[in-house]
Amino acid sequence: MYINGNWITSNSEKKIYNPATEEIVDKVFIGGKSEAEQAVKSAKDAFDKWSKETPEVRASYLWKIAEEIRKEKEQFAQLISKEMGKTIHNARNEVLSTIGYFEWFAEEARRVYGDTISSTDQAKRMFTIKQPVGVVGAITPWNFPLSMIARKFAPALAAGCTIILKPALEAPLSAIKLFKVIEKVRLPKGIANLVLGPAAEIGAVFMESKAVRKITFTGSTDVGKLLMKQSANTVKKISMELGGHAPFIIFEDANIEDAVKGLVQSKFASTGQQCVSPNRVYVHESIMEEFTNELTEIVSSFKVGNGLDEHNDIGAMINEKGIEKVESHVKDALDKGAKLIYGGSRIGSEGCFYKPTILSEVTDEMIIVDEETFGPVIPLIPFSTEDGVLQKANSTNYGLASYFYTNDIGRMYRMSERLEFGMIGVNDSSPFNVKTPFGGVKESGIGKEGGYQGLEEYLETKSVSVKITPNVN
Ligand code: ADP
């Protein structure tokens, strides 16, 4: 743990296992309430000075952090793969996007503007100023153990906030390595703090503290709802990136080859353990056979194994619990009449590996159509009309990412406007970028990360009205 510029140990340790090899990668110290309270205090004490620094000074630290991560790009990527199992290729992309977030928000730090508002009264002048929200409590998941932190840290620090991070205990090693960088660039003490330990206990310290003015969370919808309720007591500002259940729609006029390539790229990234992962693949009935054949050909060529091996296309899943969830969804679908086209079982007894799987004839009664599977399974569902598929795509409480493939420009606009999702990829299975706002609607979340909008989440707008003497004779 890293509190007030010091590394903190404790009497309690947790071993972190590599899900691909079951070997211990490292051990971490576990804290709790007391460490979380110390971290909140140090972030509070550091706020006044940090918030008054110029954007240029704050940005200079972000540039240095980006530079240091770049120097250790490969070490970061290997650590990500070891602690949570994704392929080294996916991990390298994660490190690049992490660097991208620090650089983007270093630039955006200089572009915080207020408004000058015309007055309804000759004797008044009105304007707004933007100021950092205050101390931020950040809670992050294991599936992007580095970049989810960057998406919160970079805008928080750019805005002038101070921060306490509680990463997921499944994969906390990238977070620790990031704090080594924070120490190396000599970010003044107390501005960034790291606490590891029981989630609910540390979460409660954030929630009960009046000093913590903002909670930024990425994780499940259930925990997000709980945090929203808890943060109501002190009316904290919140950003929530929650679960998703992305539809991936392939219309009859689509380029099938592109759609297949896009689907597998998106579906098997991080072994299907992404909130933006395609979970319902709607294929027009007239192209279902051709699409299924092309898809099966590609999927059957994929190599699954240790993410550190450059030759593997799909890595390990996070743990046994993750595999059990996939197994239960696949079993439920098969019991209810789905057809197994490919895969459908785990691989070997060592490590957490599950075969890339294709199911066809999936229907609305199956659990897989409603709940996030968080694994490498593609459920194929036929459709016949644009209106029909749109209605099905929207019939979920989630609203994070969605994708569709078409070459009809009218349909491109119609679908983009009517899909109830925060992010839409049109003939693009990776519509995400540091410059564009990432975030969901409905039960997929509140607020945006990335883009200029990502900085707004860490700023309060103050309105100022000045009474003057309008005319001096
Ligand atoms: P996932 O299913 O991806 O593990 P979770 O929502 O369970 O999603 O976890 C995301 C993050 O939220 C992790 O850092 C986890 O430790 C944390 N978390 C889980 N439960 C709570 C809680 N009650 N209070 C605060 N944080 C929590």
XYZ file of C-alpha atoms and ligand atoms in Angstrom:
500
model
C 0.000 0.000 0.000
C 1.142 3.546 -0.667
C -0.092 6.233 1.711
C 1.119 9.814 2.016
C 4.189 9.036 -0.072
C 5.234 5.982 1.979
C 5.053 2.258 1.292
C 3.014 0.596 4.047
C 3.103 -3.061 5.071
C 0.747 -5.046 7.324
C 0.521 -8.366 9.149
C -1.743 -9.820 6.529
C -0.667 -10.996 3.071
C -2.408 -12.301 -0.020
C -0.840 -14.475 -2.693
C -1.598 -13.514 -6.278
C -1.761 -16.495 -8.644
C -1.261 -16.619 -12.385
C -4.528 -18.136 -13.682
C -2.655 -19.687 -16.628
C -0.066 -21.607 -14.604
C -1.474 -21.581 -11.052
C 1.942 -20.321 -9.911
C 2.326 -17.537 -7.371
C 3.226 -14.297 -9.152
C 3.723 -12.235 -6.005
C 2.356 -11.463 -2.550
C 0.709 -8.237 -1.444
C 0.027 -6.671 1.942
C -3.603 -6.363 2.915
C -4.919 -3.480 4.981
C -8.384 -2.334 5.969
C -10.286 0.430 7.685
C -7.326 2.036 9.420
C -5.176 2.240 6.251
C -8.161 3.539 4.283
C -8.728 6.258 6.895
C -5.073 7.268 6.806
C -5.222 7.431 3.015
C -8.329 9.626 3.068
C -6.636 11.955 5.551
C -3.491 12.235 3.476
C -5.493 12.915 0.295
C -7.473 15.576 2.158
C -4.340 17.244 3.496
C -2.705 17.258 0.055
C -5.731 18.714 -1.738
C -5.313 22.392 -0.944
C -1.822 22.732 -2.399
C -2.389 20.415 -5.386
C -5.641 22.065 -6.412
C -3.895 25.460 -6.511
C -1.050 24.322 -8.774
C -1.254 25.538 -12.353
C -2.564 23.083 -14.945
C 0.908 23.163 -16.497
C 2.512 21.902 -13.293
C -0.083 19.174 -12.877
C 0.249 18.168 -16.524
C 4.021 17.921 -16.191
C 3.585 15.034 -13.728
C 1.149 13.264 -16.066
C 3.652 13.550 -18.930
C 6.361 12.098 -16.689
C 4.112 9.215 -15.623
C 3.333 8.465 -19.291
C 7.037 8.557 -20.141
C 8.000 6.189 -17.326
C 5.260 3.699 -18.260
C 6.466 3.836 -21.860
C 9.987 2.926 -20.714
C 8.604 -0.170 -18.978
C 5.899 -0.989 -21.500
C 6.789 -4.619 -21.878
C 7.214 -5.261 -18.134
C 3.788 -3.765 -17.488
C 2.246 -5.893 -20.253
C 3.797 -9.078 -18.881
C 2.603 -8.307 -15.384
C -0.961 -7.732 -16.598
C -0.909 -11.056 -18.417
C 0.536 -12.874 -15.407
C -1.875 -11.498 -12.860
C -5.119 -11.922 -14.795
C -4.437 -14.149 -17.778
C -5.080 -12.047 -20.900
C -2.805 -12.443 -23.909
C 0.348 -10.398 -24.156
C -1.126 -8.794 -27.302
C -4.204 -7.583 -25.404
C -1.990 -6.548 -22.473
C 0.273 -4.457 -24.740
C -2.797 -2.660 -26.058
C -3.889 -2.007 -22.500
C -0.528 -0.427 -21.680
C -0.729 1.749 -24.805
C -4.190 2.976 -23.872
C -2.928 3.674 -20.341
C -0.167 5.870 -21.745
C -2.780 7.440 -24.019
C -4.972 8.431 -21.046
C -2.102 10.089 -19.178
C -1.080 12.002 -22.307
C -4.607 13.001 -23.291
C -5.485 14.375 -19.870
C -2.087 16.101 -19.597
C -3.174 18.025 -22.691
C -6.766 18.534 -21.522
C -5.597 19.887 -18.146
C -4.861 23.177 -19.934
C -8.312 23.402 -21.466
C -10.562 23.984 -18.466
C -12.781 26.935 -19.316
C -15.653 28.759 -17.621
C -18.359 30.890 -19.245
C -19.093 34.587 -19.280
C -22.856 35.051 -19.174
C -24.723 38.128 -20.360
C -26.439 39.829 -17.476
C -30.128 40.599 -17.024
C -29.131 43.487 -14.796
C -26.899 46.438 -15.812
C -25.409 46.401 -12.337
C -24.281 42.775 -12.454
C -21.608 40.716 -14.160
C -21.889 36.944 -14.238
C -19.466 34.149 -14.971
C -18.622 30.579 -14.061
C -15.422 29.001 -12.846
C -14.487 25.331 -12.783
C -12.718 23.834 -9.817
C -11.619 20.341 -8.767
C -14.276 18.343 -6.955
C -11.987 17.388 -4.053
C -10.805 14.026 -2.737
C -11.692 11.110 -5.030
C -12.246 7.466 -4.018
C -11.534 5.161 -6.984
C -12.567 1.499 -7.098
C -11.378 -0.574 -10.051
C -11.868 -4.123 -11.414
C -9.425 -6.887 -12.335
C -10.156 -7.196 -16.067
C -8.197 -4.056 -17.017
C -5.943 -3.833 -13.972
C -3.933 -0.890 -15.360
C -5.972 1.111 -17.857
C -9.078 1.376 -15.654
C -6.865 3.133 -13.112
C -5.422 5.470 -15.740
C -8.910 6.461 -16.900
C -9.608 7.723 -13.381
C -6.203 8.918 -12.205
C -5.281 10.974 -15.235
C -8.402 13.196 -15.273
C -8.540 13.417 -11.467
C -4.937 14.617 -11.219
C -5.329 16.888 -14.257
C -8.353 18.570 -12.667
C -6.510 19.125 -9.372
C -8.154 16.376 -7.309
C -6.317 14.039 -4.963
C -7.144 10.351 -5.016
C -7.233 7.047 -3.139
C -7.303 3.853 -5.178
C -8.759 0.531 -4.128
C -8.017 -1.948 -6.925
C -9.498 -5.450 -7.179
C -7.646 -7.968 -5.021
C -7.706 -10.542 -7.838
C -5.162 -8.458 -9.784
C -3.518 -5.639 -7.788
C 0.066 -5.949 -9.092
C -0.190 -3.534 -12.025
C -1.606 -0.968 -9.614
C 1.400 -1.403 -7.309
C 3.774 -1.059 -10.251
C 1.968 2.120 -11.320
C 2.504 3.547 -7.835
C 6.233 2.783 -8.172
C 6.099 5.094 -11.185
C 4.186 7.694 -9.186
C 6.921 7.533 -6.552
C 9.644 7.737 -9.208
C 8.273 10.920 -10.779
C 8.099 12.409 -7.261
C 4.439 13.282 -7.307
C 4.153 15.185 -4.016
C 3.025 13.058 -1.089
C -0.638 12.448 -0.393
C -1.897 13.262 -3.891
C -2.196 9.599 -4.921
C -2.716 6.791 -2.409
C -3.162 3.041 -2.740
C -5.040 0.826 -0.279
C -5.549 -2.927 -0.611
C -8.006 -4.955 1.427
C -11.570 -6.123 1.918
C -13.736 -4.265 -0.590
C -16.765 -3.540 1.591
C -14.617 -2.342 4.517
C -12.546 0.066 2.431
C -15.586 1.089 0.410
C -17.397 1.995 3.654
C -14.555 4.340 4.706
C -14.807 6.154 1.351
C -18.566 6.337 1.595
C -18.808 7.552 5.169
C -16.114 10.200 4.792
C -17.355 13.732 4.212
C -13.914 14.580 2.823
C -14.345 12.171 -0.105
C -16.397 14.218 -2.555
C -16.386 11.877 -5.522
C -16.588 8.144 -6.139
C -15.443 6.731 -9.446
C -16.186 3.055 -9.922
C -15.812 0.421 -12.626
C -17.352 -2.963 -11.895
C -20.592 -4.868 -11.677
C -24.018 -3.254 -11.793
C -24.936 -4.790 -8.422
C -21.969 -3.240 -6.605
C -22.504 0.022 -8.521
C -26.083 0.246 -7.261
C -24.901 -0.392 -3.711
C -22.282 2.353 -3.965
C -24.864 4.771 -5.373
C -27.100 4.125 -2.364
C -24.201 4.502 0.061
C -22.954 7.696 -1.536
C -26.387 9.288 -1.114
C -25.710 9.865 2.607
C -23.106 12.509 1.882
C -24.360 13.333 -1.650
C -21.119 12.536 -3.426
C -20.560 13.116 -7.095
C -20.394 9.702 -8.808
C -19.194 8.111 -12.031
C -20.164 4.500 -12.583
C -18.976 2.248 -15.394
C -21.074 -0.861 -14.861
C -21.965 -4.071 -16.665
C -22.990 -4.464 -20.278
C -24.741 -6.895 -22.574
C -23.691 -5.768 -26.011
C -25.711 -6.693 -29.082
C -23.669 -7.306 -32.253
C -25.927 -7.127 -35.305
C -25.010 -8.258 -38.807
C -27.451 -7.118 -41.481
C -27.951 -8.897 -44.783
C -26.084 -6.154 -46.692
C -22.988 -6.270 -44.456
C -19.511 -7.290 -45.497
C -19.508 -10.726 -43.856
C -15.744 -11.114 -43.781
C -15.319 -7.784 -41.947
C -18.099 -8.639 -39.522
C -16.587 -12.032 -38.662
C -13.145 -10.491 -38.132
C -14.583 -7.698 -36.013
C -16.646 -10.080 -33.927
C -13.814 -12.427 -33.018
C -11.467 -9.554 -32.277
C -13.940 -7.989 -29.888
C -15.361 -11.186 -28.401
C -12.123 -12.917 -27.475
C -10.190 -9.865 -26.264
C -9.398 -10.422 -22.569
C -10.912 -13.913 -23.032
C -14.391 -12.404 -23.308
C -14.075 -10.758 -19.898
C -14.924 -7.200 -20.952
C -18.031 -5.151 -20.222
C -18.157 -4.169 -23.918
C -17.871 -7.777 -25.120
C -20.484 -8.828 -27.729
C -22.922 -11.032 -25.800
C -25.791 -11.394 -28.263
C -24.884 -11.850 -31.899
C -27.899 -11.214 -34.122
C -27.367 -12.450 -37.689
C -29.856 -11.877 -40.516
C -31.453 -15.226 -41.331
C -30.498 -14.998 -45.021
C -26.759 -14.965 -44.216
C -26.752 -17.121 -41.079
C -25.264 -20.183 -42.753
C -22.481 -18.349 -44.553
C -21.694 -16.291 -41.453
C -21.619 -19.355 -39.174
C -19.304 -21.218 -41.537
C -16.820 -18.339 -41.824
C -16.944 -17.751 -38.084
C -16.357 -21.417 -37.248
C -13.423 -21.580 -39.623
C -11.667 -18.687 -37.885
C -12.572 -19.688 -34.315
C -11.391 -23.269 -34.832
C -7.960 -21.933 -35.833
C -7.471 -20.049 -32.544
C -4.832 -21.209 -30.092
C -5.740 -21.021 -26.426
C -3.087 -21.020 -23.705
C -0.748 -19.045 -21.491
C -1.175 -15.401 -22.436
C 2.577 -14.837 -22.258
C 3.144 -17.131 -25.237
C 3.118 -14.873 -28.314
C 1.500 -17.610 -30.386
C -1.670 -17.827 -28.330
C -4.765 -15.963 -29.513
C -6.854 -16.442 -26.356
C -5.567 -16.454 -22.781
C -6.783 -17.745 -19.435
C -9.913 -16.774 -17.572
C -9.520 -15.061 -14.216
C -10.419 -17.989 -11.927
C -12.551 -21.100 -11.354
C -15.580 -18.999 -10.491
C -15.361 -17.331 -13.890
C -15.218 -20.701 -15.648
C -18.138 -22.048 -13.619
C -20.304 -19.127 -14.713
C -19.505 -19.797 -18.374
C -20.197 -23.507 -17.900
C -23.567 -22.800 -16.315
C -24.627 -20.413 -19.110
C -23.591 -22.869 -21.827
C -25.337 -25.782 -20.091
C -28.528 -23.754 -19.663
C -28.503 -22.806 -23.363
C -27.905 -26.396 -24.510
C -30.602 -27.726 -22.138
C -33.044 -25.243 -23.667
C -32.315 -26.257 -27.261
C -29.272 -24.299 -28.445
C -26.941 -26.086 -30.856
C -23.238 -26.398 -30.073
C -21.277 -25.405 -33.178
C -17.825 -25.289 -31.624
C -16.108 -25.573 -28.203
C -18.364 -25.884 -25.186
C -15.946 -27.141 -22.545
C -12.921 -26.217 -20.466
C -9.427 -27.197 -21.553
C -7.224 -29.451 -19.395
C -7.130 -29.511 -15.636
C -4.289 -27.032 -15.106
C -5.027 -23.324 -15.447
C -8.325 -21.589 -16.150
C -8.894 -22.217 -19.840
C -12.176 -22.492 -21.701
C -12.539 -23.283 -25.389
C -13.787 -20.467 -27.624
C -17.400 -21.471 -28.081
C -20.111 -20.893 -30.685
C -23.774 -21.628 -29.954
C -26.507 -21.307 -32.565
C -30.311 -21.300 -32.374
C -30.118 -19.270 -29.177
C -33.505 -18.031 -27.955
C -34.806 -15.432 -25.489
C -35.503 -17.985 -22.722
C -31.809 -18.713 -22.263
C -29.858 -17.051 -19.440
C -27.073 -16.127 -21.853
C -29.404 -13.645 -23.587
C -29.957 -11.661 -20.358
C -26.922 -12.055 -18.115
C -23.281 -11.184 -18.761
C -21.408 -14.446 -19.433
C -17.977 -12.803 -19.102
C -16.290 -15.543 -21.084
C -15.399 -16.668 -24.619
C -18.870 -17.658 -25.853
C -20.634 -16.431 -29.014
C -24.411 -16.967 -28.986
C -25.895 -16.692 -32.509
C -29.500 -15.502 -32.822
C -31.300 -15.217 -36.191
C -33.460 -12.187 -37.090
C -35.500 -11.063 -40.085
C -36.313 -7.315 -39.803
C -34.565 -4.098 -38.730
C -37.383 -3.136 -36.353
C -37.488 -6.602 -34.833
C -33.772 -6.792 -34.154
C -33.706 -3.260 -32.792
C -36.405 -4.116 -30.308
C -34.523 -7.235 -29.197
C -31.216 -5.383 -28.964
C -32.801 -2.761 -26.697
C -34.691 -5.231 -24.514
C -32.088 -5.278 -21.754
C -31.484 -3.227 -18.636
C -27.932 -2.663 -19.815
C -26.862 0.067 -22.251
C -23.093 0.120 -22.626
C -21.706 -0.867 -26.050
C -23.472 -2.033 -29.205
C -22.281 -2.884 -32.694
C -23.856 -3.321 -36.094
C -22.628 -4.072 -39.588
C -24.413 -2.682 -42.633
C -23.676 -0.928 -45.911
C -26.967 0.991 -45.936
C -26.324 4.610 -44.961
C -29.937 5.274 -43.939
C -29.872 2.268 -41.644
C -26.604 3.497 -40.178
C -28.334 6.689 -38.966
C -31.599 5.006 -37.948
C -29.876 2.361 -35.886
C -27.360 4.756 -34.311
C -30.185 7.014 -33.170
C -32.451 4.252 -31.886
C -30.037 1.890 -30.145
C -30.238 2.604 -26.400
C -26.520 2.266 -25.752
C -23.824 4.734 -24.752
C -21.386 3.559 -27.424
C -22.063 2.354 -30.934
C -19.696 0.768 -33.428
C -20.837 0.909 -37.062
C -18.832 -1.623 -39.053
C -16.361 -1.120 -36.202
C -15.907 -3.624 -33.398
C -13.563 -1.374 -31.447
C -15.233 2.043 -31.295
C -13.268 3.166 -28.236
C -10.570 5.789 -27.998
C -9.038 8.010 -25.319
C -10.467 11.018 -27.161
C -14.073 9.808 -27.154
C -16.381 9.537 -24.132
C -16.697 6.004 -22.777
C -19.794 5.234 -20.749
C -23.180 3.627 -20.595
C -26.850 4.507 -20.311
C -29.620 2.729 -18.361
C -28.148 0.311 -15.787
C -24.722 0.387 -17.430
C -23.716 3.527 -15.640
C -23.526 7.237 -15.086
C -20.903 9.629 -16.405
C -18.150 9.390 -18.990
C -14.481 8.505 -19.017
C -12.110 9.693 -21.736
C -12.745 12.573 -24.120
C -12.984 16.121 -22.776
C -16.084 14.867 -20.956
C -13.867 12.651 -18.801
C -12.297 15.723 -17.204
C -15.661 17.363 -16.478
C -16.450 14.483 -14.113
C -13.754 15.765 -11.746
C -14.770 19.434 -11.885
C -17.467 21.460 -10.184
C -18.915 24.493 -11.925
C -19.293 27.526 -9.671
C -21.448 30.436 -10.645
C -20.268 33.940 -9.688
C -22.315 37.106 -9.853
C -20.652 40.493 -9.185
C -22.619 43.630 -8.409
C -20.972 46.767 -9.723
C -21.767 50.415 -10.265
C -22.704 50.370 -13.955
C -22.044 54.037 -14.786
C -19.466 56.342 -13.244
C -20.063 60.062 -13.963
P -16.326 -8.034 -10.847
O -17.502 -8.916 -11.076
O -15.700 -7.498 -12.085
O -15.330 -8.586 -9.866
P -17.199 -6.246 -8.774
O -18.220 -5.167 -8.893
O -17.459 -7.340 -7.832
O -16.978 -6.737 -10.254
O -15.780 -5.621 -8.401
C -15.300 -4.394 -8.923
C -14.559 -3.648 -7.828
O -15.487 -3.352 -6.793
C -13.450 -4.463 -7.160
O -12.382 -3.586 -6.815
C -14.131 -4.998 -5.920
O -13.221 -5.302 -4.886
C -14.990 -3.803 -5.546
N -16.123 -4.092 -4.644
C -16.862 -5.230 -4.575
N -17.788 -5.118 -3.598
C -17.641 -3.865 -3.047
C -18.296 -3.157 -1.982
N -19.294 -3.680 -1.305
N -17.858 -1.910 -1.686
C -16.842 -1.360 -2.382
N -16.184 -1.977 -3.384
C -16.578 -3.226 -3.722
